[in-house]
mmCIF file of C-alpha atoms in Angstrom:
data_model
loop_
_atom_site.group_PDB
_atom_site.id
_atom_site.type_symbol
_atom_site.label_atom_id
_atom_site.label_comp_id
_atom_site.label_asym_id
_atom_site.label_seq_id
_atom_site.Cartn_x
_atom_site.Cartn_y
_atom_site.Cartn_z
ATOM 1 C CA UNK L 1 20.844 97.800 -78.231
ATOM 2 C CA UNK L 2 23.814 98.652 -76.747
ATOM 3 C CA UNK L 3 26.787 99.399 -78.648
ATOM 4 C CA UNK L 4 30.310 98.033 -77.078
ATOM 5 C CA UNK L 5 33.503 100.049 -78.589
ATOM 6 C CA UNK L 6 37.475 98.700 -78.383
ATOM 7 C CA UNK L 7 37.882 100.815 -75.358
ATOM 8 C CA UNK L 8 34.901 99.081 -73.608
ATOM 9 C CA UNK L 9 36.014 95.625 -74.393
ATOM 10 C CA UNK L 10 39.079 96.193 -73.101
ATOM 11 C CA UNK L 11 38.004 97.577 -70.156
ATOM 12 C CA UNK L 12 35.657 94.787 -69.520
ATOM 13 C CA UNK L 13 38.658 92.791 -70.425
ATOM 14 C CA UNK L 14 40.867 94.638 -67.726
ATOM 15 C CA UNK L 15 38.407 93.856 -64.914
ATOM 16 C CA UNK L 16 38.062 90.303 -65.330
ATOM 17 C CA UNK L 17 41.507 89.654 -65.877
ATOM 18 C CA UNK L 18 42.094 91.491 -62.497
ATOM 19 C CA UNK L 19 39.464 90.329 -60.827
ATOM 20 C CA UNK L 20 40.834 86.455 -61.436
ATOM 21 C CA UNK L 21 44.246 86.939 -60.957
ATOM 22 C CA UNK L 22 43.425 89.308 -57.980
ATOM 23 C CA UNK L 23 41.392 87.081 -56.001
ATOM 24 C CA UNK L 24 43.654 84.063 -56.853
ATOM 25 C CA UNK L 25 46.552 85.831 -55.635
ATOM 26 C CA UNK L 26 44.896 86.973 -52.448
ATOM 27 C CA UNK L 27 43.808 83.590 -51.526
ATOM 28 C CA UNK L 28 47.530 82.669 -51.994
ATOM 29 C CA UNK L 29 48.732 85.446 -49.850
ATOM 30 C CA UNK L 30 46.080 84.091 -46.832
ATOM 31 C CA UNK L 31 46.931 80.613 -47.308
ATOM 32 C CA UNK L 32 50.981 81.404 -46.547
ATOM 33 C CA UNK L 33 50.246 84.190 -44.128
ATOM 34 C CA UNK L 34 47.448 81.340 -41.674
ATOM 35 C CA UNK L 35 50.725 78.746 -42.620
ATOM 36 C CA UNK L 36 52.801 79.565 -39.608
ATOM 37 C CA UNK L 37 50.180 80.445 -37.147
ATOM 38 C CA UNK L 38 48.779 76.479 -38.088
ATOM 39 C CA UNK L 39 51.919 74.850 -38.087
ATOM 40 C CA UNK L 40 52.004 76.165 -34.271
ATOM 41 C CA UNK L 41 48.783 75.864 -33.009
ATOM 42 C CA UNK L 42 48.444 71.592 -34.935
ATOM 43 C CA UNK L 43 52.312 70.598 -34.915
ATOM 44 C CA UNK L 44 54.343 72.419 -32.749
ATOM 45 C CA UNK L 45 53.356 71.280 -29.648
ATOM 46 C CA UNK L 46 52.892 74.344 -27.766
ATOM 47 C CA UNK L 47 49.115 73.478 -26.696
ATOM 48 C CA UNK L 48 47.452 76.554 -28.082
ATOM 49 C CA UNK L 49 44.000 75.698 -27.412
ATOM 50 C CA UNK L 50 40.954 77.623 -29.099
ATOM 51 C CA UNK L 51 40.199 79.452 -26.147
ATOM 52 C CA UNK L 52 43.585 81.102 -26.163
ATOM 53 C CA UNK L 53 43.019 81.760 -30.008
ATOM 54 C CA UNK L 54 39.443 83.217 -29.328
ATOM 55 C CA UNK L 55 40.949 85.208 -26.790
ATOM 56 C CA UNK L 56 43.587 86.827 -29.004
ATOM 57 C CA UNK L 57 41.399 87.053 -31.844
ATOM 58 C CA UNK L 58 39.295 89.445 -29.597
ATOM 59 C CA UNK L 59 42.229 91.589 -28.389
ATOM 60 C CA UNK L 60 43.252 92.367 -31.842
ATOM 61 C CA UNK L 61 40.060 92.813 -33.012
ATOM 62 C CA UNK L 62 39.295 95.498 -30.412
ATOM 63 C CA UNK L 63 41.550 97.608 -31.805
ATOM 64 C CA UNK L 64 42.000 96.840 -35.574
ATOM 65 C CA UNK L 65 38.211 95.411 -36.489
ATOM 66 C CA UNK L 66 37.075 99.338 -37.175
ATOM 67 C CA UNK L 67 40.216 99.932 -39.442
ATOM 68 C CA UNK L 68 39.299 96.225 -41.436
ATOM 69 C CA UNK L 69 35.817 98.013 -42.125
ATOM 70 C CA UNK L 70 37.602 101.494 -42.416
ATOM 71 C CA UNK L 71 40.827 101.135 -44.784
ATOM 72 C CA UNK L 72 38.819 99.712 -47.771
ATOM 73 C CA UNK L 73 36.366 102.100 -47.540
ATOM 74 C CA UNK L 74 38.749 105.217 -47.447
ATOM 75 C CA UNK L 75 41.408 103.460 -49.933
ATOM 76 C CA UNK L 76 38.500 102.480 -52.990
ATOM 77 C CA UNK L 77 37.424 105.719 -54.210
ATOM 78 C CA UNK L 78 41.316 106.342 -54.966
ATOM 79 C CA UNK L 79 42.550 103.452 -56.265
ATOM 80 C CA UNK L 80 39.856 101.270 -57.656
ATOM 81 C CA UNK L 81 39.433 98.079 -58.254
ATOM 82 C CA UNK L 82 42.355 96.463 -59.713
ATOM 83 C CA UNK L 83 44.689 99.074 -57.293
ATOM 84 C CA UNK L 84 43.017 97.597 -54.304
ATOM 85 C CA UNK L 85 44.219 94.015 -54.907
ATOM 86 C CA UNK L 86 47.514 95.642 -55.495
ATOM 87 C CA UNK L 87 47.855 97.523 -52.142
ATOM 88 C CA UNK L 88 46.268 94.926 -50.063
ATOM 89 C CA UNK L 89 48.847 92.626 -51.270
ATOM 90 C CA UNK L 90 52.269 94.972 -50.897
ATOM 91 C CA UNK L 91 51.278 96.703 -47.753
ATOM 92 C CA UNK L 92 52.408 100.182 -46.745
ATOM 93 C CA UNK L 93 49.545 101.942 -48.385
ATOM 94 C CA UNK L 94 48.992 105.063 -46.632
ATOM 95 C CA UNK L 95 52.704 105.885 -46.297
ATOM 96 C CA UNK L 96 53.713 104.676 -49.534
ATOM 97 C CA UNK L 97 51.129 103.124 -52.248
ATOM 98 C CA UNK L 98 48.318 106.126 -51.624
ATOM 99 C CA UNK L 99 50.717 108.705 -52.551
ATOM 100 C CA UNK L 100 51.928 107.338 -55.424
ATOM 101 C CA UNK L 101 48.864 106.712 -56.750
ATOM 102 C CA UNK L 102 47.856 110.038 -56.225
ATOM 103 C CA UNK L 103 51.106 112.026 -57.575
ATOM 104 C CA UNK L 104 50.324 109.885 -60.521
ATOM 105 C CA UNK L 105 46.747 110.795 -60.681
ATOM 106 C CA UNK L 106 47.806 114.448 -60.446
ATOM 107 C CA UNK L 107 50.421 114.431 -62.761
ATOM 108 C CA UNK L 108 48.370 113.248 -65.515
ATOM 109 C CA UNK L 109 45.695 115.355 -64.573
ATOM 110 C CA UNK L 110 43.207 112.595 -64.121
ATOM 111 C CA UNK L 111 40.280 112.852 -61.113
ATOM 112 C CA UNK L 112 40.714 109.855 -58.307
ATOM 113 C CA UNK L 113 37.371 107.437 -59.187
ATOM 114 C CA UNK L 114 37.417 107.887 -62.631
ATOM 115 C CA UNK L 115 38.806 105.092 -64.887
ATOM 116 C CA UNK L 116 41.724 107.223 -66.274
ATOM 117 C CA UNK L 117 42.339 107.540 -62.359
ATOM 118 C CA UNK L 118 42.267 103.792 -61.512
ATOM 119 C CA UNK L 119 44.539 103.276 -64.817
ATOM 120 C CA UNK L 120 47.140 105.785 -63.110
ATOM 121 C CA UNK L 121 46.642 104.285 -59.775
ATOM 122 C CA UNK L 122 47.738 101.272 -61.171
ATOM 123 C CA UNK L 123 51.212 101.805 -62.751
ATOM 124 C CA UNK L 124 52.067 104.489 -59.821
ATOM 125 C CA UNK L 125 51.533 100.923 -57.700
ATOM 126 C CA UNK L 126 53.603 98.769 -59.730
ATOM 127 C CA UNK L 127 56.062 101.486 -59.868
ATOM 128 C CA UNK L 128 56.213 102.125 -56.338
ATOM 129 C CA UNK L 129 56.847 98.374 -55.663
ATOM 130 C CA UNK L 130 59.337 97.982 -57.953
ATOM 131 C CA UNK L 131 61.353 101.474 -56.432
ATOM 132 C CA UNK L 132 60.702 99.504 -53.078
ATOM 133 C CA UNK L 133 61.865 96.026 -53.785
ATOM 134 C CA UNK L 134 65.450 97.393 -55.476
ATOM 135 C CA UNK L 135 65.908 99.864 -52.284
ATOM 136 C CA UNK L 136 65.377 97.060 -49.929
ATOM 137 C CA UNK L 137 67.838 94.831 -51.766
ATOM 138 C CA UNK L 138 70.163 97.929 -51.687
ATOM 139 C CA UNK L 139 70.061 100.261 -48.650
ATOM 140 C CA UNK L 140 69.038 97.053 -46.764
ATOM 141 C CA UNK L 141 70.354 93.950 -48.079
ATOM 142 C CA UNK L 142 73.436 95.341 -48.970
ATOM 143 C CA UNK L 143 74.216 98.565 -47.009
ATOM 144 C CA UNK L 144 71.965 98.133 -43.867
ATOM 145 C CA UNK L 145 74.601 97.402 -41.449
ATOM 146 C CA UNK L 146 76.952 100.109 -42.685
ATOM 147 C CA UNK L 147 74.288 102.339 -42.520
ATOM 148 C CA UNK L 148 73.188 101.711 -38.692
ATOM 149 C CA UNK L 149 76.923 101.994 -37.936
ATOM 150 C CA UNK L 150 76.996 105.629 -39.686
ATOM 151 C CA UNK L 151 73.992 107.403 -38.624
ATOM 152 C CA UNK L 152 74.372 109.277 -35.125
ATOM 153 C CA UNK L 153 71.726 107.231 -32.838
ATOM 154 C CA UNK L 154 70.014 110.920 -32.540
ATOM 155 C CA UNK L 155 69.208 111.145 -35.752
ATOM 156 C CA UNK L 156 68.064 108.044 -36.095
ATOM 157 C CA UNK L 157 65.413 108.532 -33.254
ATOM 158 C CA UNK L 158 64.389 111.633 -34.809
ATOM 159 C CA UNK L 159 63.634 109.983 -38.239
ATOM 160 C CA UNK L 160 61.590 107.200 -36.131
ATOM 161 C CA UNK L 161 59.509 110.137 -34.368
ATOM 162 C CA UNK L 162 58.897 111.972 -37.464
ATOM 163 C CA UNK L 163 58.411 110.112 -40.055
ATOM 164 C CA UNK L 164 55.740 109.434 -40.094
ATOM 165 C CA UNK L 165 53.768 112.533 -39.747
ATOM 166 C CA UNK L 166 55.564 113.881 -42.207
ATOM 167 C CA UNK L 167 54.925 111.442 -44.817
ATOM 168 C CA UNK L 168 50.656 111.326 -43.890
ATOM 169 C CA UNK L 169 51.063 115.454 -43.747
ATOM 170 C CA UNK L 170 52.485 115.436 -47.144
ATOM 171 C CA UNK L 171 49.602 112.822 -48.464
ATOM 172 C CA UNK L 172 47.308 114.888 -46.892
ATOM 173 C CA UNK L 173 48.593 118.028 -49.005
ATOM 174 C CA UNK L 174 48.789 115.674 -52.013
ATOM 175 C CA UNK L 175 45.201 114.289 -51.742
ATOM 176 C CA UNK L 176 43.969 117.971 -51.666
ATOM 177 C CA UNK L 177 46.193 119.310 -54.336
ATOM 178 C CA UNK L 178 44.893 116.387 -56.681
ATOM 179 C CA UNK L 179 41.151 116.078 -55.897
ATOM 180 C CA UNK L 180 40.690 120.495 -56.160
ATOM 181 C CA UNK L 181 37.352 119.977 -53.480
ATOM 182 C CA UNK L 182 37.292 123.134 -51.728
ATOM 183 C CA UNK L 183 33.842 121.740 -50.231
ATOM 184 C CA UNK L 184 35.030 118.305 -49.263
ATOM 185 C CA UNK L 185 38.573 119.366 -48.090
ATOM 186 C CA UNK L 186 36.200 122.172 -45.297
ATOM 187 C CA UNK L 187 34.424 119.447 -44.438
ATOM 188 C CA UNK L 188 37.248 116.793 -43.924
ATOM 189 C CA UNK L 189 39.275 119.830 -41.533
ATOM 190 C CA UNK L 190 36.147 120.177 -39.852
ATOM 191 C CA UNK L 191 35.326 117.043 -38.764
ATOM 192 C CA UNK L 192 38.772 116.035 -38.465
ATOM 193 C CA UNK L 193 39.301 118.509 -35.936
ATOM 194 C CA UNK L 194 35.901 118.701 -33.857
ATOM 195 C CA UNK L 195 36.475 114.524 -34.050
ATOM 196 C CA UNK L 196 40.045 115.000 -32.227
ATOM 197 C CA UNK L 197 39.842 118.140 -29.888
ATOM 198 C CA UNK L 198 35.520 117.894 -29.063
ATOM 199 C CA UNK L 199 34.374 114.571 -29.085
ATOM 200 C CA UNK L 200 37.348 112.298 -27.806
ATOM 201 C CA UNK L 201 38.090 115.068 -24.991
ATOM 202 C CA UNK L 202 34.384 114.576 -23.829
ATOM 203 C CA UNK L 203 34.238 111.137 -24.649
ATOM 204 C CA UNK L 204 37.535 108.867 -24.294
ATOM 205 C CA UNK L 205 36.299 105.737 -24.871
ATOM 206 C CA UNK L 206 35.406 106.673 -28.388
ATOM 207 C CA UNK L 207 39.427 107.221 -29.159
ATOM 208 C CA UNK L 208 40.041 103.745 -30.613
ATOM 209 C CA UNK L 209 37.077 104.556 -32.908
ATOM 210 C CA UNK L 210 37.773 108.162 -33.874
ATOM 211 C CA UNK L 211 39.406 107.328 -37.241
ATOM 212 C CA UNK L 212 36.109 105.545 -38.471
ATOM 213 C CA UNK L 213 34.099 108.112 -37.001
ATOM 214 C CA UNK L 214 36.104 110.768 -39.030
ATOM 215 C CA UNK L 215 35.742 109.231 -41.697
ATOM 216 C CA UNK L 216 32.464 108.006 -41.964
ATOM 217 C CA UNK L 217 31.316 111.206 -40.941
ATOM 218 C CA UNK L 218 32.756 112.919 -43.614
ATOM 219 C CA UNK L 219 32.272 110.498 -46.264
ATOM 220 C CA UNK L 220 28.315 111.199 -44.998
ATOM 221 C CA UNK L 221 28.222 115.166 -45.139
ATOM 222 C CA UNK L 222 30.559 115.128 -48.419
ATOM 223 C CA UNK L 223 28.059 113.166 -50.010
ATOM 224 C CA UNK L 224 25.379 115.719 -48.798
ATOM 225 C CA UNK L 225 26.646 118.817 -49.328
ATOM 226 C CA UNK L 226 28.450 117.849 -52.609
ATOM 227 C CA UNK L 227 28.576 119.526 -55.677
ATOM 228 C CA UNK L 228 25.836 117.947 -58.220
ATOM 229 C CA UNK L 229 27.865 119.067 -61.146
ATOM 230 C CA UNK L 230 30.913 117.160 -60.560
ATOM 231 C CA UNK L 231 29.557 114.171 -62.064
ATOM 232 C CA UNK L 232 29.993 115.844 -65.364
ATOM 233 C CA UNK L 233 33.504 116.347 -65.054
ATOM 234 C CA UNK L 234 33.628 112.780 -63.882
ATOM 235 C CA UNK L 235 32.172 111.402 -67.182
ATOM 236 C CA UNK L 236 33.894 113.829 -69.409
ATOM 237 C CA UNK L 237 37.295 112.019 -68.291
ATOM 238 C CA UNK L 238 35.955 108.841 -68.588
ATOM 239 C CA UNK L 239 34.839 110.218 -72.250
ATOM 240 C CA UNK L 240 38.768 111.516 -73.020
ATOM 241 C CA UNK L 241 39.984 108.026 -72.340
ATOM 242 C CA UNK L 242 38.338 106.267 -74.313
ATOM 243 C CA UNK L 243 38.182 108.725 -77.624
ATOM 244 C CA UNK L 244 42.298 108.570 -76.489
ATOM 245 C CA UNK L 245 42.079 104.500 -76.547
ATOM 246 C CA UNK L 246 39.871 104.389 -79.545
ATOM 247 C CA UNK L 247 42.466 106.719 -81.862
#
């Protein structure tokens, strides 16, 4: 028979409490974000008929259906569960919610996947959005004109060109800097860059695909060619968390 321990329990605890509250708070989310688009198509009188819908539907699928598939995939073996229903919710997760999650992961010294890492993952979220909400209300709510006044237009387009390489390049370094995977890191720069300079040179039509391709294929020949003894590692984190919890 098995034996369930405090830390269990309240990890068992943990998951169905985010779980609920997750899914509940989703569904709200949906519900206000399909509001508007409704209260045009049924009461605005602008005659949007399904086949105009259908049609749109289709356009933006075309280009965002492979990241729908793509982004959870990529995002879950970071964050975990509860994070998940977290970044899904705020938004900005590659640029802002991935790297704090894995700073925080790092600076506790806990491995992305494990539970100590989805516990981290967590708080770096909540922290993040908190940082975010209180800059908004300040650089933007209260010093956003004065601040578009101020900065030379040059700069500003630089910032705009930039910024967001730099801030992918830098959670790039930080994702390789935290998970230590010589092996997987190879394998990500290799496919990375036979995705973007062999295969969408030779085949174009593949570009709107090439991030899921990446991906995929590397999430494929990690699995492969991992290490088998990482799992050990894995468990003996798992195993530090909860002898810390039980104490």
């Amino acid at each position: 028979m098995t034996t369930v321990t405090g830390h269990d329990a309240a990890l068992q605890t943990f998951d169905r409490t985010t779980s609920r509250w997750g899914r509940l708070t989703m569904i709200v989310g949906l519900i206000f974000s399909l509001a508007g688009p409704v209260y045009l198509v049924f009461f605005s009188g602008l005659e949007v008929d399904q086949t105009k819908i259908l049609t749109a539907f289709l356009a933006i699928a075309g280009t965002f259906a492979v990241i729908w598939i793509v982004e959870p995939l990529t995002y879950y073996p970071v964050l975990g569960q509860a994070s998940m229903y977290q970044a899904f919710m705020i938004g900005n997760i590659s640029n802002k919610l991935l790297p704090s999650a894995l700073i925080a992961q790092s600076a506790v010294n806990a491995k992305p996947g494990t539970r100590r890492g989805e516990l981290a993952a967590v708080m770096a979220i909540s922290g993040a959005a908190m940082v975010h909400l209180f800059s908004l209300l300040i650089f933007v709510g209260f010093m956003g004109t004065w601040l578009v006044s101020v900065i030379p237009e040059d700069v500003t387009k630089v910032v705009q060109t930039y910024i967001l390489a730099s801030v992918l390049g830098a959670v790039v370094v930080q994702a390789i800097v935290s998970l230590k995977q010589l092996r997987a890191t190879i394998i990500a720069i290799v496919v990375s860059a036979s995705v973007v300079f062999l295969l969408i040179p030779a085949i174009p039509a593949l570009a709107f695909f090439s991030t899921a391709i990446a991906v995929i294929a590397t999430a494929v020949l990690a699995w492969f060619l991992r290490d088998r003894s990482a799992r050990l590692v894995d468990d003996s984190e798992d195993a530090q968390l909860a002898d810390t919890h039980n104490r």
